[in-house]
GROMACS .gro file of C-alpha atoms in nm:
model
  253
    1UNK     CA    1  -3.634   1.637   1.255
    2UNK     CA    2  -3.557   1.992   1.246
    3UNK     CA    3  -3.970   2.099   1.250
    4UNK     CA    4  -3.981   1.826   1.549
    5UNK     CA    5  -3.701   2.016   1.752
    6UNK     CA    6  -3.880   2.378   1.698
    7UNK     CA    7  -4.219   2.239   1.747
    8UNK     CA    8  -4.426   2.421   2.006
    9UNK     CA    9  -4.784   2.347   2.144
   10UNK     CA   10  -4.872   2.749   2.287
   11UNK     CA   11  -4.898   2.831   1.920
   12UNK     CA   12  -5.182   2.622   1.882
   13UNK     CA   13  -5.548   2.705   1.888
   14UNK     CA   14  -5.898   2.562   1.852
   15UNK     CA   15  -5.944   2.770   1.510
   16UNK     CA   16  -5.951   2.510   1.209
   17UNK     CA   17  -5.667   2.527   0.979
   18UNK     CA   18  -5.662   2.752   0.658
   19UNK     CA   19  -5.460   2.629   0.332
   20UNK     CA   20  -5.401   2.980   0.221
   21UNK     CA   21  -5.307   2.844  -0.164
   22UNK     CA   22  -5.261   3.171  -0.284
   23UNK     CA   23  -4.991   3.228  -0.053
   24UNK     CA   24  -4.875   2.881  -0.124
   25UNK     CA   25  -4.849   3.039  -0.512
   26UNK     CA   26  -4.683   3.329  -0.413
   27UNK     CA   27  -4.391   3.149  -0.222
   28UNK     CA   28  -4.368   2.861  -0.537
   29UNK     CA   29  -4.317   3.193  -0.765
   30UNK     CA   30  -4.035   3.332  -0.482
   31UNK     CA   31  -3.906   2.993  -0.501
   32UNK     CA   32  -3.841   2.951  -0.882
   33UNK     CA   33  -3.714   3.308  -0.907
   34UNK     CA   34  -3.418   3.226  -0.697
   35UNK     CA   35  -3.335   2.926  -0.870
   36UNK     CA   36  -3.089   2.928  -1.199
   37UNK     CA   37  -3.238   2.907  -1.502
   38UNK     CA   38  -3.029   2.568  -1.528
   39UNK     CA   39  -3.174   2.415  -1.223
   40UNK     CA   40  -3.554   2.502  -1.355
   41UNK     CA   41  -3.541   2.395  -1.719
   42UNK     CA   42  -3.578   1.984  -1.638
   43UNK     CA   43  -3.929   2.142  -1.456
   44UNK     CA   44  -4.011   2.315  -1.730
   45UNK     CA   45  -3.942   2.072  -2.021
   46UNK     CA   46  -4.100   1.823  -1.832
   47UNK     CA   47  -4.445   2.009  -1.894
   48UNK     CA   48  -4.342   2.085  -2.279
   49UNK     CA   49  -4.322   1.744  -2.284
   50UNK     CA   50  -4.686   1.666  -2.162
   51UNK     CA   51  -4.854   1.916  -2.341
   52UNK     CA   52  -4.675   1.733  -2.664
   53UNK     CA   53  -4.540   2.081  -2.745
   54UNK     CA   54  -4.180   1.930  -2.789
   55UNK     CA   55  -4.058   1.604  -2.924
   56UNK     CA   56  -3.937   1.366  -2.620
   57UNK     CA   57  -3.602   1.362  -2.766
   58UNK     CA   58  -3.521   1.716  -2.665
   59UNK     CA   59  -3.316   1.795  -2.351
   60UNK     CA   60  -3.250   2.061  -2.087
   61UNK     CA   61  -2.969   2.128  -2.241
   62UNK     CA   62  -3.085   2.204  -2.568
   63UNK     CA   63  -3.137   2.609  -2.671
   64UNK     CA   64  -3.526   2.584  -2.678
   65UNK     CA   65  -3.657   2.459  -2.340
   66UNK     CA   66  -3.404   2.673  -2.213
   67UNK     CA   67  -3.470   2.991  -2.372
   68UNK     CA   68  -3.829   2.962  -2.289
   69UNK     CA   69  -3.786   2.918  -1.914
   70UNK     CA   70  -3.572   3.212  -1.930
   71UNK     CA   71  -3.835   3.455  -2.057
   72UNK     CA   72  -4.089   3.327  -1.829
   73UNK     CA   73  -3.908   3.232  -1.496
   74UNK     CA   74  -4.006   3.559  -1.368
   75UNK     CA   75  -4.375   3.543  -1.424
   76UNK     CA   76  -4.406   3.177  -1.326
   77UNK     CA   77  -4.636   3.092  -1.061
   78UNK     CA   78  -4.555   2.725  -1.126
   79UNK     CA   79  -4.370   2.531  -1.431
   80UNK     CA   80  -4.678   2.486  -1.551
   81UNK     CA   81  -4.794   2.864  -1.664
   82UNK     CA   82  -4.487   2.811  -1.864
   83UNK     CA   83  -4.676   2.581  -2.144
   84UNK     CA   84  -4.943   2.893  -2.209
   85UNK     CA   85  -4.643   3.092  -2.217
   86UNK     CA   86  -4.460   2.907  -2.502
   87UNK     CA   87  -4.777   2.871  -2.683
   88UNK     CA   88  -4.870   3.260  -2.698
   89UNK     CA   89  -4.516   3.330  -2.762
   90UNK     CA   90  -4.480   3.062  -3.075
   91UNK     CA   91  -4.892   3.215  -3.224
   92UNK     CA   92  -4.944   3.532  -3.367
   93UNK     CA   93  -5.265   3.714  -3.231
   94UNK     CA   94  -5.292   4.061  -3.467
   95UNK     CA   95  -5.600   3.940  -3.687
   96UNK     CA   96  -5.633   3.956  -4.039
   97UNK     CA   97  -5.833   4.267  -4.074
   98UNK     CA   98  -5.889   4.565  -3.873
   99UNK     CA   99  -6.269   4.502  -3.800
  100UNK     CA  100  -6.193   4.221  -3.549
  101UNK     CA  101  -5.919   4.377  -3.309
  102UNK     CA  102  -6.007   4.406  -2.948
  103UNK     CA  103  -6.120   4.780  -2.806
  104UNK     CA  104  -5.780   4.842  -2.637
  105UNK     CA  105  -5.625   4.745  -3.011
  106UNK     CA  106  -5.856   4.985  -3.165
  107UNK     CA  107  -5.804   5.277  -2.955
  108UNK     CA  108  -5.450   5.241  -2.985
  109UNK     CA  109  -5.424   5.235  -3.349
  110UNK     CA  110  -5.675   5.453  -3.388
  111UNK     CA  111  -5.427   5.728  -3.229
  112UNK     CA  112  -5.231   5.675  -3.610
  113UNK     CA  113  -4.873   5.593  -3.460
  114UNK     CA  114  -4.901   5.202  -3.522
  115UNK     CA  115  -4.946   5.261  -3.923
  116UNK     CA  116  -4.640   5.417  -4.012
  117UNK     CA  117  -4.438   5.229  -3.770
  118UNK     CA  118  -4.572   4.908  -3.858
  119UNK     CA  119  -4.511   4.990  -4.256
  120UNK     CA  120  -4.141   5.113  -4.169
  121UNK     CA  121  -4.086   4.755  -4.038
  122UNK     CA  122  -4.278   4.593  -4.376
  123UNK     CA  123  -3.997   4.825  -4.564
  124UNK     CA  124  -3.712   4.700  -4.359
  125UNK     CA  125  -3.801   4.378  -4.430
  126UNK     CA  126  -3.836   4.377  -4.805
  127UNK     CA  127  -3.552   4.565  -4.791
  128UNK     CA  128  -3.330   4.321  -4.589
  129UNK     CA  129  -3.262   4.568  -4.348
  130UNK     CA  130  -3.467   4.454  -4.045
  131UNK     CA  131  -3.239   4.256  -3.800
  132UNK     CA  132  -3.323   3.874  -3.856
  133UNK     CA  133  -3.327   3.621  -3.538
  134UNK     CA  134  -3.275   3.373  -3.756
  135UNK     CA  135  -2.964   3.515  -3.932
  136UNK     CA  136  -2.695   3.284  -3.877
  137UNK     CA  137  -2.471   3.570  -3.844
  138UNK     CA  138  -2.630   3.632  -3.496
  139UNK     CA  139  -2.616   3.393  -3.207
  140UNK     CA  140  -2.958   3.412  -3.021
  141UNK     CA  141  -2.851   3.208  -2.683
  142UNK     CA  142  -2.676   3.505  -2.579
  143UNK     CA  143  -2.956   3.654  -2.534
  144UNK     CA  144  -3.061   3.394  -2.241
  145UNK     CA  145  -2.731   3.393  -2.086
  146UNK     CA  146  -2.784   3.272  -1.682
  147UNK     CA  147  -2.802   3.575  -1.473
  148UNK     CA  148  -2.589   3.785  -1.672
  149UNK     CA  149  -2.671   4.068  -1.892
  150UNK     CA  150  -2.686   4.016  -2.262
  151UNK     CA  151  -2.353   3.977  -2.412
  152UNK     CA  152  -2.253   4.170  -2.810
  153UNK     CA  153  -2.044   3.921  -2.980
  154UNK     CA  154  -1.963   3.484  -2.894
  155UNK     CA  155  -1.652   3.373  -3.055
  156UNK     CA  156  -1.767   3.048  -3.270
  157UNK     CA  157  -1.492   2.830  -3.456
  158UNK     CA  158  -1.270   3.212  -3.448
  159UNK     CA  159  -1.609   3.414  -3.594
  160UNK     CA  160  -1.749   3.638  -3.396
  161UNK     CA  161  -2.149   3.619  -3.388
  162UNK     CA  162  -2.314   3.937  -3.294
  163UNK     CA  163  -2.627   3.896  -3.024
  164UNK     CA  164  -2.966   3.995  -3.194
  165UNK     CA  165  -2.983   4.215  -2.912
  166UNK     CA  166  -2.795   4.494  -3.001
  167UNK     CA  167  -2.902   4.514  -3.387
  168UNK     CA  168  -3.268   4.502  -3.286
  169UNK     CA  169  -3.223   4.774  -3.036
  170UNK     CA  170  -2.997   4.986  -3.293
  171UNK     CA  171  -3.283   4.964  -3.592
  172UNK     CA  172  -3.583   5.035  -3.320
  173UNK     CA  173  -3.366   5.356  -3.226
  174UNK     CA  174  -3.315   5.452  -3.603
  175UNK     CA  175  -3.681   5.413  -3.618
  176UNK     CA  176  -3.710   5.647  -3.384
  177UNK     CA  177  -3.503   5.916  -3.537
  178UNK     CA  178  -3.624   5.863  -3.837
  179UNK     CA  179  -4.038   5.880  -3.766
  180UNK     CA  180  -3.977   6.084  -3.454
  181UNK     CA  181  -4.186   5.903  -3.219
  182UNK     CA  182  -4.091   5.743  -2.912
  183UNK     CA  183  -4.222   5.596  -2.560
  184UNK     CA  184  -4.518   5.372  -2.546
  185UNK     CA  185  -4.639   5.460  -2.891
  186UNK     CA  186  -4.318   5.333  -3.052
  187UNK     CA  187  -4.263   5.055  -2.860
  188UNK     CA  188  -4.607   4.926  -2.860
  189UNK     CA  189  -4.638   4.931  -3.205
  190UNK     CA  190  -4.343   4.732  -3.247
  191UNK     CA  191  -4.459   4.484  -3.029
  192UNK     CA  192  -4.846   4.460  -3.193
  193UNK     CA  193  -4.684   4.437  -3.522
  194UNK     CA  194  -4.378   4.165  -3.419
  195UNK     CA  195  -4.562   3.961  -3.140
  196UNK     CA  196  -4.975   4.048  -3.203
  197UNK     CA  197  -5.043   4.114  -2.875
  198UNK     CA  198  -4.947   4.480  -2.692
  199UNK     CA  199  -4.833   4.341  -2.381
  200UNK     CA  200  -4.601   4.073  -2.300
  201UNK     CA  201  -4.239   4.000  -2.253
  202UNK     CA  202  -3.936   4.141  -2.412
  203UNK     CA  203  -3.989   4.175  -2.814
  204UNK     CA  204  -3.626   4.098  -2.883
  205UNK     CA  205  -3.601   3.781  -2.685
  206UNK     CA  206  -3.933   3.652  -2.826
  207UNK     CA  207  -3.815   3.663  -3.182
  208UNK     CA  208  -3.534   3.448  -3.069
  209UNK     CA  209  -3.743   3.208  -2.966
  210UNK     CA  210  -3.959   3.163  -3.207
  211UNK     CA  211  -3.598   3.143  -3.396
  212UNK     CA  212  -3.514   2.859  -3.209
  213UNK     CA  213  -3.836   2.666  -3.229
  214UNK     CA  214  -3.729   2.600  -3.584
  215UNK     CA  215  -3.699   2.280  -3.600
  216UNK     CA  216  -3.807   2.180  -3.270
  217UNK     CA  217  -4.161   2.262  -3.254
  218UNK     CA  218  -4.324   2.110  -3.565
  219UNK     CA  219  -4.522   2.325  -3.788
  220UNK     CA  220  -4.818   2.081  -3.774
  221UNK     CA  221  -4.805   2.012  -3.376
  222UNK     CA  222  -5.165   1.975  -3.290
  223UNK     CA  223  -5.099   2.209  -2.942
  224UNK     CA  224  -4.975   2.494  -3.097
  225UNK     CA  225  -5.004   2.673  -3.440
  226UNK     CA  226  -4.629   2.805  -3.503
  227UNK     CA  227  -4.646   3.159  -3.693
  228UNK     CA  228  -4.329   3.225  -3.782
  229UNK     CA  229  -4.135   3.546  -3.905
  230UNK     CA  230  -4.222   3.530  -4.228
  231UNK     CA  231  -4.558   3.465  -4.211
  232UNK     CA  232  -4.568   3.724  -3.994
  233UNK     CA  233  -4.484   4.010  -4.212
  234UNK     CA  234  -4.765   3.864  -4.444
  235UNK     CA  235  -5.023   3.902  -4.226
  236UNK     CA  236  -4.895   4.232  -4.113
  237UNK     CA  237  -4.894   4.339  -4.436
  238UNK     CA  238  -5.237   4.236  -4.494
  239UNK     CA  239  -5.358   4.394  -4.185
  240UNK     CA  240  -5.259   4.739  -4.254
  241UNK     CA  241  -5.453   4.712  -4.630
  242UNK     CA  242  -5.749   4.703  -4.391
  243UNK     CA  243  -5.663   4.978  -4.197
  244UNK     CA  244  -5.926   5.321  -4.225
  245UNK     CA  245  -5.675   5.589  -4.385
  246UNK     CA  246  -5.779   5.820  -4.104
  247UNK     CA  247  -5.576   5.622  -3.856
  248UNK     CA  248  -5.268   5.623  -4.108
  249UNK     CA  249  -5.115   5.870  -3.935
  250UNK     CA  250  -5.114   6.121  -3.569
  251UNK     CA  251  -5.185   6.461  -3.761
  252UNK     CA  252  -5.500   6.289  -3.948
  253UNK     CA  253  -5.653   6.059  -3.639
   0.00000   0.00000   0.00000
């Protein structure tokens, strides 16, 4: 009724009609961005659903679906794209030996930054050091609170649960100190060596995920191969035996 009422024939023309679907993309992206992360998660689940990522059992409401349309609202072009998401997020791309890695992956190790770094984390982790997603002492939600900044602590049955947040940011810093690097070599390296890939979203919030897939994404789903934390580490660890020694460090690359 309203288009009816606004409706105008001088705007017409003899010129055949475009469906400009790119633009169409664009304003379905716009769209989802203004809408809560609430409102979108049915969408999304909905497509977790169909891709048989998630067990039909699991609702909006549950910490998974939820946390994964939170990381990827932003990028969506439609509640689709967020399927590919969730599946690069839950696999773990860094190969298992130095000889396969991409040309961008070998230049950037190549510059020696990503060895050390990359062994300070193995360290961490033997050590029990290395801020755990999975710790039940932390309470990963927080860090997909609805429009709101991550929060530091969640009172829980009168205990306070610290958000992964703030440790994983406080032991990347110390890192920092401690192997005086910083800026894209730090952070990248952290993100090869956590993630597998170099680019992508926020580190911290995707090892939360891939917390919270515990359980809800089975290990033998035939859509996605789940790699989780620490498996991880393993591979890592296997990675950097195959590493040249001349890329071990900045002063010897």
């Amino acid at each position: 009724e309203e288009l009816a009422r606004v409706f105008e024939l001088k705007g017409i023309n003899k010129a055949p009609c475009v469906f400009d679907i790119k633009k169409l993309d664009w304003i379905n992206s716009q769209h989802m961005k203004r809408m809560s992360v609430k409102q979108l998660t049915p969408f999304v689940l909905d497509h977790l659903h169909k891709h048989t990522l998630l067990d039909k059992n699991t609702l909006p409401n549950d910490h998974f679906p939820t946390a994964v349309t939170a990381l990827t609202k932003q990028r969506m072009i439609t509640t689709k794209d967020a399927v590919s998401t969730t599946i690069k997020l839950l696999t773990y791309e860094l190969p298992r030996h130095f000889d396969y890695v991409n040309n961008d992956c070998h230049d950037f190790i190549s510059r020696g930054y990503f060895y050390p770094i990359a062994t300070e984390i193995l360290s961490a982790f033997e050590s029990g050091t290395f801020p755990r997603p999975d710790d039940d002492t932390f309470d990963v939600t927080l860090a997909f609170d609805d429009d709101t900044a991550p929060a530091t602590t969640t009172n829980d049955n009168d205990r306070t649960r610290r958000c992964f947040f703030k440790a994983y940011d406080s032991f990347v810093e110390k890192m920092s100190q401690r192997l005086n690097v910083k800026g894209q070599y730090l952070f990248r390296s952290v993100r090869l060596a956590l993630t597998g890939d170099m680019a992508g979203p926020d580190v911290a919030r995707q090892l939360c995920v891939l917390a919270l897939a515990k359980g809800v994404v089975s290990d033998d789903n035939h859509s996605v191969s789940v790699v989780h934390l620490d498996e991880r580490v393993e591979r890592l660890r296997y990675f950097l035996g195959t590493v040249p020694q001349n890329f071990h460090s900045p002063s010897s690359s």
